[in-house]
Amino acid sequence: METLKGKTAVVTGGNSGIGYATAKELKQQGATVIITGRRKEAVDAAAAELGVTGLVADQGNLAAIENLADTVSTTFGKVDILFINAGVLGGAAIEQATEAVFDQVMDISPAQNW
Ligand SMILES: NC(=O)c1ccc[n+]([C@@H]2O[C@H](COP(=O)([O-])OP(=O)(O)OC[C@H]3O[C@@H](n4cnc5c(N)ncnc54)[C@H](OP(=O)(O)O)[C@@H]3O)[C@@H](O)[C@H]2O)c1
């Protein structure tokens, strides 16, 4: 059943994993879906597989976030559903994390985005 028909959904980090699965479900529910990621080839491939719009945007870069928001606003007019999913795991316990890894994780952190 298409319960999300007429709704626009943005999934950051939608080219793999949890974001990809969520984008697939939102699309199946009838939403117009936009996915993002840093790697253009991966974004384009996932968007083609899912039948959604793919936009390249680094959520750790403020200018890229603003550009994404402008593009989505201009093209789609509104956002009904926003899944701030993009992120990376540090790969180490906090007491072993380097400052560079901590900064990378926090730069992409959902709290910094949108
Ligand atoms: N799986 C778990 O057990 C688990 C546990 C706790 C938290 N999480 C969090 O849940 C989220 C999804 O996890 P997942 O396992 O599905 O991860 P995943 O398969 O590695 O997918 C991460 C997605 O985020 C994108 N991404 C990473 N950095 C980005 C950036 N700077 N800007 C835009 N997109 C970016 C990646 O695309 P590009 O590489 O193309 O940018 C990819 O699409 C992440 O935030 C992760 O930290 C996952």
mmCIF file of N, CA and C and ligand atoms in Angstrom:
data_model
loop_
_atom_site.group_PDB
_atom_site.id
_atom_site.type_symbol
_atom_site.label_atom_id
_atom_site.label_comp_id
_atom_site.label_asym_id
_atom_site.label_seq_id
_atom_site.Cartn_x
_atom_site.Cartn_y
_atom_site.Cartn_z
ATOM 1 N N MET A 1 0.831 -1.188 0.000
ATOM 2 C CA MET A 1 0.000 0.000 0.000
ATOM 3 C C MET A 1 0.875 1.250 0.000
ATOM 4 N N GLU A 2 0.516 2.216 -0.831
ATOM 5 C CA GLU A 2 1.345 3.408 -0.964
ATOM 6 C C GLU A 2 0.889 4.495 0.024
ATOM 7 N N THR A 3 1.237 4.322 1.283
ATOM 8 C CA THR A 3 0.780 5.248 2.319
ATOM 9 C C THR A 3 1.523 6.579 2.286
ATOM 10 N N LEU A 4 2.663 6.630 1.562
ATOM 11 C CA LEU A 4 3.458 7.864 1.536
ATOM 12 C C LEU A 4 3.369 8.573 0.183
ATOM 13 N N LYS A 5 2.359 8.274 -0.582
ATOM 14 C CA LYS A 5 2.197 8.926 -1.885
ATOM 15 C C LYS A 5 2.067 10.435 -1.674
ATOM 16 N N GLY A 6 2.827 11.206 -2.478
ATOM 17 C CA GLY A 6 2.787 12.662 -2.366
ATOM 18 C C GLY A 6 3.781 13.223 -1.353
ATOM 19 N N LYS A 7 4.448 12.334 -0.636
ATOM 20 C CA LYS A 7 5.443 12.776 0.346
ATOM 21 C C LYS A 7 6.844 12.738 -0.272
ATOM 22 N N THR A 8 7.684 13.656 0.175
ATOM 23 C CA THR A 8 9.077 13.692 -0.280
ATOM 24 C C THR A 8 9.981 13.318 0.888
ATOM 25 N N ALA A 9 10.881 12.365 0.636
ATOM 26 C CA ALA A 9 11.765 11.865 1.692
ATOM 27 C C ALA A 9 13.225 12.015 1.282
ATOM 28 N N VAL A 10 14.043 12.501 2.200
ATOM 29 C CA VAL A 10 15.491 12.596 1.988
ATOM 30 C C VAL A 10 16.180 11.641 2.951
ATOM 31 N N VAL A 11 17.046 10.794 2.395
ATOM 32 C CA VAL A 11 17.820 9.864 3.212
ATOM 33 C C VAL A 11 19.297 10.171 2.990
ATOM 34 N N THR A 12 19.963 10.737 3.999
ATOM 35 C CA THR A 12 21.395 10.978 3.828
ATOM 36 C C THR A 12 22.128 9.644 4.009
ATOM 37 N N GLY A 13 23.162 9.441 3.187
ATOM 38 C CA GLY A 13 23.869 8.170 3.231
ATOM 39 C C GLY A 13 22.971 7.029 2.797
ATOM 40 N N GLY A 14 22.339 7.220 1.650
ATOM 41 C CA GLY A 14 21.355 6.229 1.200
ATOM 42 C C GLY A 14 21.861 5.239 0.169
ATOM 43 N N ASN A 15 23.173 5.230 -0.068
ATOM 44 C CA ASN A 15 23.662 4.307 -1.109
ATOM 45 C C ASN A 15 24.049 2.937 -0.579
ATOM 46 N N SER A 16 23.975 2.738 0.731
ATOM 47 C CA SER A 16 24.269 1.399 1.257
ATOM 48 C C SER A 16 23.611 1.222 2.620
ATOM 49 N N GLY A 17 23.646 -0.011 3.102
ATOM 50 C CA GLY A 17 23.261 -0.312 4.465
ATOM 51 C C GLY A 17 21.859 0.125 4.865
ATOM 52 N N ILE A 18 21.777 0.691 6.054
ATOM 53 C CA ILE A 18 20.501 1.080 6.642
ATOM 54 C C ILE A 18 19.802 2.132 5.791
ATOM 55 N N GLY A 19 20.584 3.088 5.270
ATOM 56 C CA GLY A 19 19.998 4.148 4.448
ATOM 57 C C GLY A 19 19.400 3.601 3.163
ATOM 58 N N TYR A 20 20.121 2.671 2.543
ATOM 59 C CA TYR A 20 19.628 2.055 1.307
ATOM 60 C C TYR A 20 18.316 1.304 1.577
ATOM 61 N N ALA A 21 18.313 0.502 2.626
ATOM 62 C CA ALA A 21 17.108 -0.277 2.952
ATOM 63 C C ALA A 21 15.933 0.645 3.271
ATOM 64 N N THR A 22 16.227 1.736 3.964
ATOM 65 C CA THR A 22 15.158 2.684 4.306
ATOM 66 C C THR A 22 14.623 3.372 3.052
ATOM 67 N N ALA A 23 15.533 3.780 2.168
ATOM 68 C CA ALA A 23 15.110 4.416 0.913
ATOM 69 C C ALA A 23 14.230 3.468 0.097
ATOM 70 N N LYS A 24 14.602 2.201 0.081
ATOM 71 C CA LYS A 24 13.822 1.193 -0.652
ATOM 72 C C LYS A 24 12.409 1.088 -0.084
ATOM 73 N N GLU A 25 12.306 1.057 1.227
ATOM 74 C CA GLU A 25 11.000 0.951 1.870
ATOM 75 C C GLU A 25 10.162 2.209 1.629
ATOM 76 N N LEU A 26 10.796 3.376 1.760
ATOM 77 C CA LEU A 26 10.067 4.636 1.531
ATOM 78 C C LEU A 26 9.538 4.695 0.102
ATOM 79 N N LYS A 27 10.367 4.250 -0.844
ATOM 80 C CA LYS A 27 9.955 4.222 -2.254
ATOM 81 C C LYS A 27 8.772 3.261 -2.437
ATOM 82 N N GLN A 28 8.866 2.101 -1.804
ATOM 83 C CA GLN A 28 7.777 1.123 -1.920
ATOM 84 C C GLN A 28 6.484 1.646 -1.312
ATOM 85 N N GLN A 29 6.643 2.531 -0.326
ATOM 86 C CA GLN A 29 5.461 3.126 0.312
ATOM 87 C C GLN A 29 4.908 4.299 -0.488
ATOM 88 N N GLY A 30 5.553 4.613 -1.626
ATOM 89 C CA GLY A 30 5.010 5.626 -2.529
ATOM 90 C C GLY A 30 5.647 6.991 -2.464
ATOM 91 N N ALA A 31 6.641 7.161 -1.575
ATOM 92 C CA ALA A 31 7.276 8.475 -1.435
ATOM 93 C C ALA A 31 8.191 8.775 -2.629
ATOM 94 N N THR A 32 8.379 10.055 -2.877
ATOM 95 C CA THR A 32 9.447 10.516 -3.763
ATOM 96 C C THR A 32 10.695 10.577 -2.906
ATOM 97 N N VAL A 33 11.742 9.839 -3.305
ATOM 98 C CA VAL A 33 12.889 9.655 -2.420
ATOM 99 C C VAL A 33 14.162 10.238 -3.028
ATOM 100 N N ILE A 34 14.921 10.924 -2.189
ATOM 101 C CA ILE A 34 16.238 11.440 -2.556
ATOM 102 C C ILE A 34 17.254 10.804 -1.619
ATOM 103 N N ILE A 35 18.293 10.214 -2.188
ATOM 104 C CA ILE A 35 19.378 9.670 -1.360
ATOM 105 C C ILE A 35 20.649 10.478 -1.605
ATOM 106 N N THR A 36 21.527 10.464 -0.594
ATOM 107 C CA THR A 36 22.805 11.165 -0.738
ATOM 108 C C THR A 36 23.950 10.246 -0.351
ATOM 109 N N GLY A 37 25.142 10.713 -0.641
ATOM 110 C CA GLY A 37 26.384 10.043 -0.266
ATOM 111 C C GLY A 37 27.529 10.837 -0.872
ATOM 112 N N ARG A 38 28.741 10.448 -0.533
ATOM 113 C CA ARG A 38 29.914 11.174 -1.070
ATOM 114 C C ARG A 38 30.362 10.616 -2.403
ATOM 115 N N ARG A 39 30.215 9.305 -2.599
ATOM 116 C CA ARG A 39 30.794 8.650 -3.796
ATOM 117 C C ARG A 39 29.768 8.640 -4.922
ATOM 118 N N LYS A 40 30.086 9.431 -5.953
ATOM 119 C CA LYS A 40 29.122 9.616 -7.041
ATOM 120 C C LYS A 40 28.716 8.284 -7.688
ATOM 121 N N GLU A 41 29.701 7.416 -7.939
ATOM 122 C CA GLU A 41 29.366 6.143 -8.597
ATOM 123 C C GLU A 41 28.408 5.319 -7.738
ATOM 124 N N ALA A 42 28.656 5.280 -6.451
ATOM 125 C CA ALA A 42 27.795 4.503 -5.554
ATOM 126 C C ALA A 42 26.412 5.139 -5.444
ATOM 127 N N VAL A 43 26.387 6.459 -5.383
ATOM 128 C CA VAL A 43 25.095 7.155 -5.298
ATOM 129 C C VAL A 43 24.290 6.911 -6.575
ATOM 130 N N ASP A 44 24.947 7.060 -7.719
ATOM 131 C CA ASP A 44 24.248 6.868 -8.996
ATOM 132 C C ASP A 44 23.746 5.427 -9.152
ATOM 133 N N ALA A 45 24.586 4.464 -8.770
ATOM 134 C CA ALA A 45 24.191 3.054 -8.909
ATOM 135 C C ALA A 45 23.001 2.732 -8.012
ATOM 136 N N ALA A 46 23.064 3.185 -6.768
ATOM 137 C CA ALA A 46 21.966 2.902 -5.828
ATOM 138 C C ALA A 46 20.681 3.604 -6.282
ATOM 139 N N ALA A 47 20.819 4.846 -6.741
ATOM 140 C CA ALA A 47 19.634 5.591 -7.187
ATOM 141 C C ALA A 47 18.970 4.877 -8.365
ATOM 142 N N ALA A 48 19.795 4.357 -9.284
ATOM 143 C CA ALA A 48 19.245 3.638 -10.445
ATOM 144 C C ALA A 48 18.551 2.352 -10.004
ATOM 145 N N GLU A 49 19.169 1.629 -9.082
ATOM 146 C CA GLU A 49 18.568 0.380 -8.573
ATOM 147 C C GLU A 49 17.226 0.647 -7.897
ATOM 148 N N LEU A 50 17.188 1.700 -7.132
ATOM 149 C CA LEU A 50 15.994 1.991 -6.330
ATOM 150 C C LEU A 50 14.926 2.764 -7.084
ATOM 151 N N GLY A 51 15.337 3.428 -8.179
ATOM 152 C CA GLY A 51 14.389 4.279 -8.896
ATOM 153 C C GLY A 51 14.108 5.572 -8.147
ATOM 154 N N VAL A 52 15.181 6.119 -7.521
ATOM 155 C CA VAL A 52 15.054 7.359 -6.753
ATOM 156 C C VAL A 52 16.064 8.368 -7.294
ATOM 157 N N THR A 53 16.049 9.566 -6.716
ATOM 158 C CA THR A 53 17.016 10.594 -7.104
ATOM 159 C C THR A 53 18.250 10.493 -6.211
ATOM 160 N N GLY A 54 19.426 10.538 -6.830
ATOM 161 C CA GLY A 54 20.674 10.505 -6.075
ATOM 162 C C GLY A 54 21.400 11.832 -6.170
ATOM 163 N N LEU A 55 21.817 12.365 -5.042
ATOM 164 C CA LEU A 55 22.569 13.621 -5.026
ATOM 165 C C LEU A 55 23.846 13.416 -4.214
ATOM 166 N N VAL A 56 24.958 13.869 -4.776
ATOM 167 C CA VAL A 56 26.235 13.756 -4.074
ATOM 168 C C VAL A 56 26.368 14.923 -3.102
ATOM 169 N N ALA A 57 26.586 14.605 -1.832
ATOM 170 C CA ALA A 57 26.767 15.649 -0.825
ATOM 171 C C ALA A 57 27.514 15.067 0.367
ATOM 172 N N ASP A 58 28.555 15.741 0.792
ATOM 173 C CA ASP A 58 29.317 15.329 1.968
ATOM 174 C C ASP A 58 28.711 16.000 3.194
ATOM 175 N N GLN A 59 28.129 15.199 4.071
ATOM 176 C CA GLN A 59 27.452 15.759 5.247
ATOM 177 C C GLN A 59 28.441 16.291 6.277
ATOM 178 N N GLY A 60 29.717 16.135 6.023
ATOM 179 C CA GLY A 60 30.719 16.732 6.888
ATOM 180 C C GLY A 60 31.182 18.087 6.397
ATOM 181 N N ASN A 61 30.557 18.575 5.346
ATOM 182 C CA ASN A 61 30.952 19.834 4.716
ATOM 183 C C ASN A 61 29.753 20.783 4.693
ATOM 184 N N LEU A 62 29.851 21.881 5.438
ATOM 185 C CA LEU A 62 28.697 22.772 5.586
ATOM 186 C C LEU A 62 28.212 23.330 4.253
ATOM 187 N N ALA A 63 29.149 23.673 3.372
ATOM 188 C CA ALA A 63 28.747 24.216 2.065
ATOM 189 C C ALA A 63 27.983 23.165 1.264
ATOM 190 N N ALA A 64 28.430 21.909 1.361
ATOM 191 C CA ALA A 64 27.743 20.832 0.647
ATOM 192 C C ALA A 64 26.346 20.593 1.216
ATOM 193 N N ILE A 65 26.210 20.713 2.527
ATOM 194 C CA ILE A 65 24.898 20.550 3.159
ATOM 195 C C ILE A 65 23.945 21.648 2.690
ATOM 196 N N GLU A 66 24.452 22.884 2.672
ATOM 197 C CA GLU A 66 23.607 24.008 2.227
ATOM 198 C C GLU A 66 23.243 23.852 0.758
ATOM 199 N N ASN A 67 24.192 23.400 -0.046
ATOM 200 C CA ASN A 67 23.918 23.184 -1.464
ATOM 201 C C ASN A 67 22.872 22.092 -1.652
ATOM 202 N N LEU A 68 22.971 21.039 -0.859
ATOM 203 C CA LEU A 68 21.974 19.964 -0.922
ATOM 204 C C LEU A 68 20.590 20.497 -0.560
ATOM 205 N N ALA A 69 20.521 21.258 0.522
ATOM 206 C CA ALA A 69 19.227 21.806 0.952
ATOM 207 C C ALA A 69 18.643 22.701 -0.139
ATOM 208 N N ASP A 70 19.489 23.525 -0.759
ATOM 209 C CA ASP A 70 19.016 24.411 -1.839
ATOM 210 C C ASP A 70 18.506 23.597 -3.023
ATOM 211 N N THR A 71 19.264 22.577 -3.410
ATOM 212 C CA THR A 71 18.880 21.757 -4.565
ATOM 213 C C THR A 71 17.561 21.037 -4.310
ATOM 214 N N VAL A 72 17.437 20.454 -3.121
ATOM 215 C CA VAL A 72 16.193 19.738 -2.793
ATOM 216 C C VAL A 72 15.025 20.716 -2.751
ATOM 217 N N SER A 73 15.249 21.871 -2.151
ATOM 218 C CA SER A 73 14.182 22.868 -2.047
ATOM 219 C C SER A 73 13.735 23.337 -3.424
ATOM 220 N N THR A 74 14.713 23.624 -4.280
ATOM 221 C CA THR A 74 14.400 24.121 -5.619
ATOM 222 C C THR A 74 13.704 23.058 -6.463
ATOM 223 N N THR A 75 14.175 21.832 -6.362
ATOM 224 C CA THR A 75 13.680 20.768 -7.236
ATOM 225 C C THR A 75 12.379 20.151 -6.726
ATOM 226 N N PHE A 76 12.278 20.000 -5.409
ATOM 227 C CA PHE A 76 11.133 19.260 -4.860
ATOM 228 C C PHE A 76 10.194 20.123 -4.006
ATOM 229 N N GLY A 77 10.675 21.303 -3.621
ATOM 230 C CA GLY A 77 9.807 22.265 -2.926
ATOM 231 C C GLY A 77 9.665 22.054 -1.443
ATOM 232 N N LYS A 78 9.656 20.807 -1.000
ATOM 233 C CA LYS A 78 9.442 20.545 0.431
ATOM 234 C C LYS A 78 10.058 19.201 0.788
ATOM 235 N N VAL A 79 10.275 19.032 2.070
ATOM 236 C CA VAL A 79 10.721 17.730 2.581
ATOM 237 C C VAL A 79 9.744 17.318 3.675
ATOM 238 N N ASP A 80 9.136 16.162 3.511
ATOM 239 C CA ASP A 80 8.210 15.644 4.524
ATOM 240 C C ASP A 80 8.901 14.702 5.499
ATOM 241 N N ILE A 81 9.873 13.963 4.977
ATOM 242 C CA ILE A 81 10.555 12.955 5.794
ATOM 243 C C ILE A 81 12.058 13.157 5.613
ATOM 244 N N LEU A 82 12.769 13.326 6.715
ATOM 245 C CA LEU A 82 14.230 13.501 6.662
ATOM 246 C C LEU A 82 14.879 12.462 7.555
ATOM 247 N N PHE A 83 15.648 11.553 6.953
ATOM 248 C CA PHE A 83 16.365 10.535 7.717
ATOM 249 C C PHE A 83 17.849 10.889 7.683
ATOM 250 N N ILE A 84 18.319 11.449 8.788
ATOM 251 C CA ILE A 84 19.733 11.849 8.878
ATOM 252 C C ILE A 84 20.521 10.618 9.297
ATOM 253 N N ASN A 85 20.926 9.861 8.294
ATOM 254 C CA ASN A 85 21.507 8.543 8.515
ATOM 255 C C ASN A 85 23.009 8.495 8.237
ATOM 256 N N ALA A 86 23.497 9.362 7.360
ATOM 257 C CA ALA A 86 24.909 9.298 6.956
ATOM 258 C C ALA A 86 25.809 9.350 8.178
ATOM 259 N N GLY A 87 26.813 8.508 8.160
ATOM 260 C CA GLY A 87 27.744 8.534 9.270
ATOM 261 C C GLY A 87 28.781 7.446 9.127
ATOM 262 N N VAL A 88 29.791 7.550 9.937
ATOM 263 C CA VAL A 88 30.843 6.533 9.954
ATOM 264 C C VAL A 88 31.098 6.133 11.400
ATOM 265 N N LEU A 89 31.524 4.907 11.570
ATOM 266 C CA LEU A 89 31.921 4.450 12.895
ATOM 267 C C LEU A 89 33.431 4.639 13.020
ATOM 268 N N GLY A 90 33.881 5.018 14.185
ATOM 269 C CA GLY A 90 35.304 5.277 14.378
ATOM 270 C C GLY A 90 36.166 4.043 14.267
ATOM 271 N N GLY A 91 35.585 2.896 14.542
ATOM 272 C CA GLY A 91 36.342 1.656 14.410
ATOM 273 C C GLY A 91 37.243 1.367 15.604
ATOM 274 N N ALA A 92 37.085 2.150 16.670
ATOM 275 C CA ALA A 92 37.901 1.905 17.860
ATOM 276 C C ALA A 92 37.131 2.368 19.088
ATOM 277 N N ALA A 93 37.450 1.785 20.219
ATOM 278 C CA ALA A 93 36.842 2.240 21.470
ATOM 279 C C ALA A 93 37.247 3.692 21.707
ATOM 280 N N ILE A 94 36.383 4.442 22.404
ATOM 281 C CA ILE A 94 36.606 5.892 22.551
ATOM 282 C C ILE A 94 37.965 6.185 23.177
ATOM 283 N N GLU A 95 38.390 5.333 24.108
ATOM 284 C CA GLU A 95 39.676 5.610 24.764
ATOM 285 C C GLU A 95 40.871 5.353 23.844
ATOM 286 N N GLN A 96 40.598 4.671 22.718
ATOM 287 C CA GLN A 96 41.687 4.412 21.767
ATOM 288 C C GLN A 96 41.577 5.288 20.524
ATOM 289 N N ALA A 97 40.493 6.056 20.408
ATOM 290 C CA ALA A 97 40.280 6.862 19.213
ATOM 291 C C ALA A 97 41.270 8.027 19.158
ATOM 292 N N THR A 98 41.745 8.285 17.961
ATOM 293 C CA THR A 98 42.615 9.454 17.790
ATOM 294 C C THR A 98 41.749 10.701 17.655
ATOM 295 N N GLU A 99 42.353 11.854 17.810
ATOM 296 C CA GLU A 99 41.632 13.111 17.649
ATOM 297 C C GLU A 99 41.078 13.217 16.225
ATOM 298 N N ALA A 100 41.857 12.749 15.246
ATOM 299 C CA ALA A 100 41.419 12.842 13.842
ATOM 300 C C ALA A 100 40.170 11.988 13.599
ATOM 301 N N VAL A 101 40.157 10.772 14.180
ATOM 302 C CA VAL A 101 38.991 9.899 14.023
ATOM 303 C C VAL A 101 37.788 10.503 14.733
ATOM 304 N N PHE A 102 38.001 11.007 15.945
ATOM 305 C CA PHE A 102 36.908 11.646 16.690
ATOM 306 C C PHE A 102 36.319 12.797 15.876
ATOM 307 N N ASP A 103 37.195 13.646 15.314
ATOM 308 C CA ASP A 103 36.714 14.789 14.529
ATOM 309 C C ASP A 103 35.951 14.335 13.290
ATOM 310 N N GLN A 104 36.434 13.274 12.636
ATOM 311 C CA GLN A 104 35.752 12.787 11.427
ATOM 312 C C GLN A 104 34.348 12.296 11.769
ATOM 313 N N VAL A 105 34.246 11.511 12.852
ATOM 314 C CA VAL A 105 32.937 10.987 13.259
ATOM 315 C C VAL A 105 31.994 12.133 13.612
ATOM 316 N N MET A 106 32.487 13.091 14.389
ATOM 317 C CA MET A 106 31.631 14.182 14.850
ATOM 318 C C MET A 106 31.277 15.159 13.736
ATOM 319 N N ASP A 107 32.161 15.322 12.750
ATOM 320 C CA ASP A 107 31.868 16.213 11.624
ATOM 321 C C ASP A 107 30.660 15.723 10.827
ATOM 322 N N ILE A 108 30.520 14.417 10.739
ATOM 323 C CA ILE A 108 29.431 13.835 9.945
ATOM 324 C C ILE A 108 28.224 13.547 10.829
ATOM 325 N N SER A 109 28.414 13.690 12.129
ATOM 326 C CA SER A 109 27.359 13.355 13.083
ATOM 327 C C SER A 109 26.042 14.036 12.733
ATOM 328 N N PRO A 110 24.946 13.312 12.875
ATOM 329 C CA PRO A 110 23.628 13.896 12.604
ATOM 330 C C PRO A 110 23.392 15.221 13.311
ATOM 331 N N ALA A 111 23.961 15.387 14.492
ATOM 332 C CA ALA A 111 23.737 16.630 15.230
ATOM 333 C C ALA A 111 24.286 17.836 14.478
ATOM 334 N N GLN A 112 25.255 17.592 13.582
ATOM 335 C CA GLN A 112 25.868 18.696 12.841
ATOM 336 C C GLN A 112 25.104 18.999 11.555
ATOM 337 N N ASN A 113 24.183 18.138 11.200
ATOM 338 C CA ASN A 113 23.583 18.228 9.878
ATOM 339 C C ASN A 113 22.169 18.778 9.911
ATOM 340 N N TRP A 114 21.853 19.542 8.904
ATOM 341 C CA TRP A 114 20.507 20.082 8.703
ATOM 342 C C TRP A 114 20.114 20.900 9.906
HETATM 343 N N1 LIG B 1 25.279 -0.819 11.340
HETATM 344 C C1 LIG B 1 25.423 -0.629 12.656
HETATM 345 O O1 LIG B 1 25.581 -1.571 13.445
HETATM 346 C C2 LIG B 1 25.384 0.764 13.240
HETATM 347 C C3 LIG B 1 25.499 0.922 14.608
HETATM 348 C C4 LIG B 1 25.444 2.191 15.165
HETATM 349 C C5 LIG B 1 25.293 3.285 14.339
HETATM 350 N N2 LIG B 1 25.204 3.101 13.000
HETATM 351 C C6 LIG B 1 25.051 4.284 12.189
HETATM 352 O O2 LIG B 1 23.960 4.126 11.300
HETATM 353 C C7 LIG B 1 24.255 4.783 10.070
HETATM 354 C C8 LIG B 1 24.166 3.808 8.913
HETATM 355 O O3 LIG B 1 24.993 2.700 9.187
HETATM 356 P P1 LIG B 1 25.256 1.584 8.077
HETATM 357 O O4 LIG B 1 25.733 0.389 8.800
HETATM 358 O O5 LIG B 1 24.098 1.483 7.163
HETATM 359 O O6 LIG B 1 26.516 2.252 7.340
HETATM 360 P P2 LIG B 1 27.089 2.066 5.851
HETATM 361 O O7 LIG B 1 26.545 0.872 5.151
HETATM 362 O O8 LIG B 1 28.559 2.239 5.987
HETATM 363 O O9 LIG B 1 26.496 3.329 5.111
HETATM 364 C C9 LIG B 1 26.902 4.621 5.446
HETATM 365 C C10 LIG B 1 26.309 5.554 4.425
HETATM 366 O O10 LIG B 1 26.667 6.879 4.802
HETATM 367 C C11 LIG B 1 27.277 7.500 3.689
HETATM 368 N N3 LIG B 1 28.225 8.461 4.215
HETATM 369 C C12 LIG B 1 29.300 8.261 5.028
HETATM 370 N N4 LIG B 1 29.912 9.414 5.281
HETATM 371 C C13 LIG B 1 29.198 10.363 4.631
HETATM 372 C C14 LIG B 1 29.339 11.769 4.499
HETATM 373 N N5 LIG B 1 30.360 12.434 5.084
HETATM 374 N N6 LIG B 1 28.445 12.442 3.741
HETATM 375 C C15 LIG B 1 27.421 11.790 3.130
HETATM 376 N N7 LIG B 1 27.246 10.464 3.203
HETATM 377 C C16 LIG B 1 28.141 9.770 3.952
HETATM 378 C C17 LIG B 1 27.912 6.383 2.868
HETATM 379 O O11 LIG B 1 28.022 6.729 1.506
HETATM 380 P P3 LIG B 1 29.415 7.329 0.920
HETATM 381 O O12 LIG B 1 30.501 6.425 1.391
HETATM 382 O O13 LIG B 1 29.210 7.336 -0.556
HETATM 383 O O14 LIG B 1 29.519 8.706 1.476
HETATM 384 C C18 LIG B 1 26.835 5.315 3.025
HETATM 385 O O15 LIG B 1 25.787 5.519 2.106
HETATM 386 C C19 LIG B 1 25.648 5.385 10.223
HETATM 387 O O16 LIG B 1 25.522 6.732 10.654
HETATM 388 C C20 LIG B 1 26.264 4.526 11.317
HETATM 389 O O17 LIG B 1 27.286 5.219 12.012
HETATM 390 C C21 LIG B 1 25.251 1.880 12.433
#
